[in-house]
mmCIF file of C-alpha atoms in Angstrom:
data_model
loop_
_atom_site.group_PDB
_atom_site.id
_atom_site.type_symbol
_atom_site.label_atom_id
_atom_site.label_comp_id
_atom_site.label_asym_id
_atom_site.label_seq_id
_atom_site.Cartn_x
_atom_site.Cartn_y
_atom_site.Cartn_z
ATOM 1 C CA MET J 16 14.354 113.937 -84.782
ATOM 2 C CA LEU J 17 13.285 116.976 -82.652
ATOM 3 C CA HIS J 18 14.131 116.292 -78.972
ATOM 4 C CA VAL J 19 11.984 118.368 -76.428
ATOM 5 C CA ASP J 20 12.930 118.693 -72.725
ATOM 6 C CA VAL J 21 10.460 120.474 -70.468
ATOM 7 C CA VAL J 22 11.536 121.470 -66.993
ATOM 8 C CA THR J 23 8.355 121.967 -64.719
ATOM 9 C CA LEU J 24 7.203 121.787 -61.080
ATOM 10 C CA PHE J 25 3.999 119.988 -62.444
ATOM 11 C CA PRO J 26 4.903 117.219 -64.868
ATOM 12 C CA GLU J 27 1.481 115.591 -64.369
ATOM 13 C CA MET J 28 -0.026 118.337 -66.520
ATOM 14 C CA PHE J 29 1.935 117.106 -69.540
ATOM 15 C CA ALA J 30 1.099 113.283 -69.489
ATOM 16 C CA PRO J 31 -2.405 113.531 -70.919
ATOM 17 C CA ALA J 32 -1.635 116.033 -73.764
ATOM 18 C CA ILE J 33 1.797 114.592 -74.996
ATOM 19 C CA GLY J 34 0.371 111.101 -75.208
ATOM 20 C CA LEU J 35 -2.648 111.961 -77.448
ATOM 21 C CA SER J 36 -3.402 113.223 -80.935
ATOM 22 C CA ILE J 37 -0.692 114.788 -83.103
ATOM 23 C CA LEU J 38 2.020 114.835 -80.378
ATOM 24 C CA GLY J 39 1.331 111.195 -79.339
ATOM 25 C CA ARG J 40 1.371 110.092 -83.163
ATOM 26 C CA ALA J 41 4.612 112.189 -83.802
ATOM 27 C CA GLN J 42 6.470 110.212 -80.907
ATOM 28 C CA GLU J 43 5.181 106.893 -82.062
ATOM 29 C CA ARG J 44 6.533 107.652 -85.501
ATOM 30 C CA GLY J 45 9.970 108.706 -84.124
ATOM 31 C CA LEU J 46 9.605 112.218 -85.325
ATOM 32 C CA VAL J 47 10.003 113.803 -81.866
ATOM 33 C CA GLU J 48 10.882 112.591 -78.421
ATOM 34 C CA ILE J 49 9.530 114.495 -75.456
ATOM 35 C CA ARG J 50 10.891 114.321 -72.011
ATOM 36 C CA VAL J 51 9.394 115.992 -68.857
ATOM 37 C CA HIS J 52 11.816 116.735 -65.990
ATOM 38 C CA HIS J 53 10.387 117.400 -62.486
ATOM 39 C CA LEU J 54 11.922 120.439 -61.178
ATOM 40 C CA LEU J 55 12.029 118.770 -57.628
ATOM 41 C CA GLU J 56 14.451 116.224 -58.874
ATOM 42 C CA GLY J 57 17.047 119.147 -58.997
ATOM 43 C CA LEU J 58 16.961 119.830 -55.325
ATOM 44 C CA ASP J 59 19.537 118.747 -52.804
ATOM 45 C CA ALA J 60 18.373 117.545 -49.433
ATOM 46 C CA GLY J 61 16.675 120.488 -47.435
ATOM 47 C CA GLU J 62 16.460 122.699 -50.483
ATOM 48 C CA ARG J 63 13.490 124.480 -51.710
ATOM 49 C CA ALA J 64 12.542 125.144 -55.366
ATOM 50 C CA ASP J 65 11.620 128.693 -54.574
ATOM 51 C CA ASP J 66 12.616 131.521 -52.198
ATOM 52 C CA ARG J 67 11.801 135.196 -51.473
ATOM 53 C CA PRO J 68 13.171 137.813 -53.755
ATOM 54 C CA PHE J 69 16.184 139.927 -52.882
ATOM 55 C CA GLY J 70 15.032 143.518 -52.167
ATOM 56 C CA GLY J 71 11.662 142.342 -50.901
ATOM 57 C CA GLY J 72 8.286 142.296 -52.549
ATOM 58 C CA PRO J 73 5.357 139.803 -52.762
ATOM 59 C CA GLY J 74 5.422 136.423 -53.900
ATOM 60 C CA MET J 75 8.358 133.899 -54.565
ATOM 61 C CA VAL J 76 10.913 133.346 -57.179
ATOM 62 C CA LEU J 77 12.079 130.060 -58.660
ATOM 63 C CA ARG J 78 15.850 129.429 -57.700
ATOM 64 C CA ILE J 79 18.308 129.093 -60.236
ATOM 65 C CA GLU J 80 20.325 126.230 -58.637
ATOM 66 C CA PRO J 81 17.885 123.246 -58.996
ATOM 67 C CA ILE J 82 17.066 124.459 -62.645
ATOM 68 C CA ALA J 83 20.675 124.546 -63.519
ATOM 69 C CA ARG J 84 21.314 121.124 -62.288
ATOM 70 C CA ILE J 85 18.596 119.783 -64.565
ATOM 71 C CA LEU J 86 19.671 121.791 -67.504
ATOM 72 C CA ASP J 87 23.305 120.860 -67.178
ATOM 73 C CA GLY J 88 22.375 117.163 -67.071
ATOM 74 C CA ILE J 89 20.303 117.713 -70.309
ATOM 75 C CA LEU J 90 22.937 119.524 -72.095
ATOM 76 C CA GLU J 91 25.822 117.303 -71.043
ATOM 77 C CA ARG J 92 23.862 114.249 -72.476
ATOM 78 C CA ALA J 93 22.945 116.132 -75.636
ATOM 79 C CA PRO J 94 25.227 115.635 -78.753
ATOM 80 C CA ALA J 95 27.786 118.324 -79.449
ATOM 81 C CA GLY J 96 26.880 120.781 -82.139
ATOM 82 C CA GLU J 97 23.228 120.104 -82.163
ATOM 83 C CA ARG J 98 20.878 122.988 -83.030
ATOM 84 C CA ARG J 99 19.147 123.911 -79.889
ATOM 85 C CA THR J 100 17.236 126.551 -78.035
ATOM 86 C CA VAL J 101 16.341 127.018 -74.478
ATOM 87 C CA VAL J 102 12.973 128.879 -73.791
ATOM 88 C CA VAL J 103 11.619 130.214 -70.572
ATOM 89 C CA THR J 104 7.915 130.834 -70.173
ATOM 90 C CA SER J 105 7.419 134.325 -69.028
ATOM 91 C CA ALA J 106 4.633 136.939 -69.076
ATOM 92 C CA ALA J 107 7.555 139.430 -69.623
ATOM 93 C CA GLY J 108 8.863 137.809 -72.792
ATOM 94 C CA ALA J 109 8.180 138.421 -76.470
ATOM 95 C CA PRO J 110 4.886 137.123 -77.599
ATOM 96 C CA PHE J 111 4.962 133.651 -79.230
ATOM 97 C CA GLY J 112 4.125 133.489 -83.015
ATOM 98 C CA GLN J 113 3.938 131.167 -86.000
ATOM 99 C CA ARG J 114 7.579 132.080 -86.973
ATOM 100 C CA ASP J 115 8.815 130.907 -83.507
ATOM 101 C CA ALA J 116 7.042 127.344 -84.002
ATOM 102 C CA GLU J 117 8.614 127.141 -87.439
ATOM 103 C CA GLN J 118 12.139 127.963 -85.989
ATOM 104 C CA PHE J 119 11.642 125.539 -83.206
ATOM 105 C CA ALA J 120 10.447 122.694 -85.511
ATOM 106 C CA ALA J 121 13.710 122.873 -87.370
ATOM 107 C CA LEU J 122 15.886 122.471 -84.247
ATOM 108 C CA ASP J 123 17.639 119.198 -82.946
ATOM 109 C CA ARG J 124 16.623 120.072 -79.355
ATOM 110 C CA LEU J 125 14.007 122.425 -77.678
ATOM 111 C CA VAL J 126 14.232 123.032 -73.992
ATOM 112 C CA ILE J 127 11.253 124.693 -72.227
ATOM 113 C CA VAL J 128 11.537 125.863 -68.667
ATOM 114 C CA CYS J 129 8.228 126.552 -67.015
ATOM 115 C CA GLY J 130 8.053 129.724 -64.990
ATOM 116 C CA HIS J 131 6.101 130.029 -61.798
ATOM 117 C CA TYR J 132 5.255 132.415 -59.008
ATOM 118 C CA GLU J 133 6.893 135.808 -59.547
ATOM 119 C CA GLY J 134 9.172 134.208 -62.197
ATOM 120 C CA ILE J 135 12.722 132.699 -62.404
ATOM 121 C CA ASP J 136 16.077 134.163 -61.131
ATOM 122 C CA GLU J 137 16.895 136.440 -63.987
ATOM 123 C CA ARG J 138 20.482 135.005 -64.176
ATOM 124 C CA LEU J 139 19.207 132.001 -65.885
ATOM 125 C CA THR J 140 18.693 133.758 -69.308
ATOM 126 C CA GLY J 141 22.155 135.067 -69.005
ATOM 127 C CA LEU J 142 23.986 131.881 -68.071
ATOM 128 C CA TYR J 143 21.856 129.722 -70.654
ATOM 129 C CA GLY J 144 21.264 132.155 -73.355
ATOM 130 C CA ALA J 145 17.487 131.406 -72.791
ATOM 131 C CA ARG J 146 14.674 133.247 -74.685
ATOM 132 C CA GLU J 147 11.762 134.498 -72.561
ATOM 133 C CA ILE J 148 8.674 134.029 -74.554
ATOM 134 C CA SER J 149 5.062 134.855 -73.582
ATOM 135 C CA LEU J 150 1.757 133.207 -74.680
ATOM 136 C CA GLY J 151 0.126 136.709 -74.707
ATOM 137 C CA ASP J 152 -0.556 139.822 -72.666
ATOM 138 C CA PHE J 153 -1.949 138.302 -69.515
ATOM 139 C CA VAL J 154 -0.699 136.420 -66.518
ATOM 140 C CA LEU J 155 -1.305 132.733 -65.778
ATOM 141 C CA THR J 156 -0.623 130.719 -62.541
ATOM 142 C CA GLY J 157 2.203 128.936 -64.053
ATOM 143 C CA GLY J 158 4.118 128.199 -67.412
ATOM 144 C CA GLU J 159 2.605 124.878 -68.043
ATOM 145 C CA LEU J 160 -0.065 125.985 -70.275
ATOM 146 C CA PRO J 161 2.255 128.308 -72.430
ATOM 147 C CA ALA J 162 4.686 125.390 -72.676
ATOM 148 C CA LEU J 163 2.002 122.975 -73.860
ATOM 149 C CA ALA J 164 0.858 125.608 -76.446
ATOM 150 C CA PHE J 165 4.472 126.131 -77.616
ATOM 151 C CA LEU J 166 4.931 122.345 -77.770
ATOM 152 C CA ASP J 167 1.723 121.649 -79.849
ATOM 153 C CA ALA J 168 2.418 124.629 -82.316
ATOM 154 C CA THR J 169 5.933 123.212 -82.819
ATOM 155 C CA VAL J 170 5.544 119.402 -83.055
ATOM 156 C CA ARG J 171 2.808 119.737 -85.724
ATOM 157 C CA LEU J 172 5.215 121.422 -88.028
ATOM 158 C CA VAL J 173 7.875 118.796 -87.714
ATOM 159 C CA ALA J 174 8.098 117.003 -91.125
ATOM 160 C CA GLY J 175 5.803 114.094 -91.219
ATOM 161 C CA ALA J 176 3.642 115.058 -88.219
ATOM 162 C CA ILE J 177 0.697 115.946 -90.515
ATOM 163 C CA ASN J 178 -0.263 116.363 -94.130
ATOM 164 C CA PRO J 179 1.874 119.024 -95.598
ATOM 165 C CA ASP J 180 -0.891 120.369 -97.763
ATOM 166 C CA SER J 181 -2.776 121.252 -94.436
ATOM 167 C CA LEU J 182 0.019 123.504 -93.524
ATOM 168 C CA GLU J 183 0.164 125.376 -96.601
ATOM 169 C CA SER J 184 -3.274 126.680 -96.522
ATOM 170 C CA GLU J 185 -3.841 127.334 -92.747
ATOM 171 C CA SER J 186 -3.705 130.687 -90.811
ATOM 172 C CA PHE J 187 -0.298 132.507 -90.888
ATOM 173 C CA ALA J 188 1.310 130.134 -93.446
ATOM 174 C CA GLN J 189 0.958 132.818 -96.216
ATOM 175 C CA GLY J 190 1.001 135.813 -93.916
ATOM 176 C CA ALA J 191 -2.833 135.854 -93.525
ATOM 177 C CA LEU J 192 -5.588 134.236 -91.824
ATOM 178 C CA ASP J 193 -7.315 131.104 -93.510
ATOM 179 C CA ALA J 194 -10.412 131.429 -95.357
ATOM 180 C CA PRO J 195 -13.689 130.314 -93.666
ATOM 181 C CA ALA J 196 -14.537 126.534 -93.942
ATOM 182 C CA TYR J 197 -17.890 124.833 -94.452
ATOM 183 C CA THR J 198 -19.054 121.248 -94.537
ATOM 184 C CA ARG J 199 -22.361 119.267 -94.743
ATOM 185 C CA PRO J 200 -25.301 120.227 -94.658
ATOM 186 C CA ALA J 201 -25.287 122.791 -97.341
ATOM 187 C CA ALA J 202 -28.181 124.568 -95.623
ATOM 188 C CA PHE J 203 -28.733 124.820 -91.999
ATOM 189 C CA ARG J 204 -31.381 127.078 -90.253
ATOM 190 C CA GLY J 205 -31.559 129.457 -93.103
ATOM 191 C CA ALA J 206 -27.839 129.828 -93.303
ATOM 192 C CA ASP J 207 -26.306 128.409 -96.677
ATOM 193 C CA VAL J 208 -22.961 127.541 -97.769
ATOM 194 C CA PRO J 209 -21.604 130.102 -100.441
ATOM 195 C CA GLU J 210 -22.533 128.759 -103.771
ATOM 196 C CA VAL J 211 -19.041 128.841 -105.173
ATOM 197 C CA LEU J 212 -17.980 126.099 -102.908
ATOM 198 C CA LEU J 213 -20.573 123.876 -104.327
ATOM 199 C CA SER J 214 -19.846 124.770 -107.973
ATOM 200 C CA GLY J 215 -16.950 122.400 -108.520
ATOM 201 C CA ASP J 216 -15.031 125.062 -110.259
ATOM 202 C CA HIS J 217 -11.541 124.796 -108.499
ATOM 203 C CA ALA J 218 -10.236 127.891 -110.110
ATOM 204 C CA LYS J 219 -13.237 130.084 -108.822
ATOM 205 C CA ILE J 220 -12.965 128.318 -105.348
ATOM 206 C CA ALA J 221 -9.284 129.061 -105.130
ATOM 207 C CA ALA J 222 -9.930 132.752 -105.996
ATOM 208 C CA TRP J 223 -12.878 133.127 -103.479
ATOM 209 C CA ARG J 224 -10.736 131.533 -100.788
ATOM 210 C CA ARG J 225 -7.768 134.055 -101.465
ATOM 211 C CA GLN J 226 -10.355 136.879 -101.301
ATOM 212 C CA GLN J 227 -12.005 135.577 -98.228
ATOM 213 C CA SER J 228 -8.578 135.239 -96.572
ATOM 214 C CA ARG J 229 -7.576 138.760 -97.393
ATOM 215 C CA GLU J 230 -10.910 140.118 -96.132
ATOM 216 C CA ARG J 231 -10.924 138.333 -92.952
ATOM 217 C CA THR J 232 -7.324 139.379 -92.251
ATOM 218 C CA ILE J 233 -8.113 142.920 -92.812
ATOM 219 C CA ALA J 234 -11.183 142.726 -90.624
ATOM 220 C CA ARG J 235 -9.443 140.717 -87.826
ATOM 221 C CA ARG J 236 -5.432 141.104 -87.996
ATOM 222 C CA LYS J 237 -4.756 143.940 -90.235
ATOM 223 C CA ASP J 238 -1.200 144.065 -88.825
ATOM 224 C CA LEU J 239 -0.406 140.748 -90.684
ATOM 225 C CA LEU J 240 -0.649 142.759 -93.993
ATOM 226 C CA GLU J 241 1.532 145.634 -93.058
ATOM 227 C CA GLY J 242 3.805 146.269 -95.953
ATOM 228 C CA ASP J 243 1.711 144.334 -98.387
#
């Protein structure tokens, strides 16, 4: 089972998503356990979750102490020797990709700390060996949306979460984008489905999809084919 712990200032953002669709079904089947920890629960009386940055500057920074209290509690209760990773959502982090999701899905525990404001005290990464990961080259109000994206991309790869045949043919699985897909009706407003898909010839259909996958990847994400 994959255990996921999310540390956030806004736990209410996770409740709708983690109870629905693939995430919800994976939990019902006992494939994954997702726990959301409210950062405010790590505060002592009179403390704040954030403070002004040393050296001055605009905005606020999430303090390390309340986050550390929650992480210490998570890790102290976790089994010794488990395979785990601590992730911090950060616009300054490395871009998230399919390979990250594959690595996370093979873990025993994934801990995601949602960044906010101007970020999190830098000492967090050093003390907990945390990885800073970005959803892309843009800045969001908070780390909850990236955390949900990381979570969704990871859980669907856990064995048993979805049909394995679907995983083999989707984008990035073979280092390329998926081929275009069509369904009924075969003709719509003058746009017809490619005849090969209606032929019933599975060998020709497979060859067409491979070719379309390559052409689409060259047109949209040529970087995926570097070295090919």
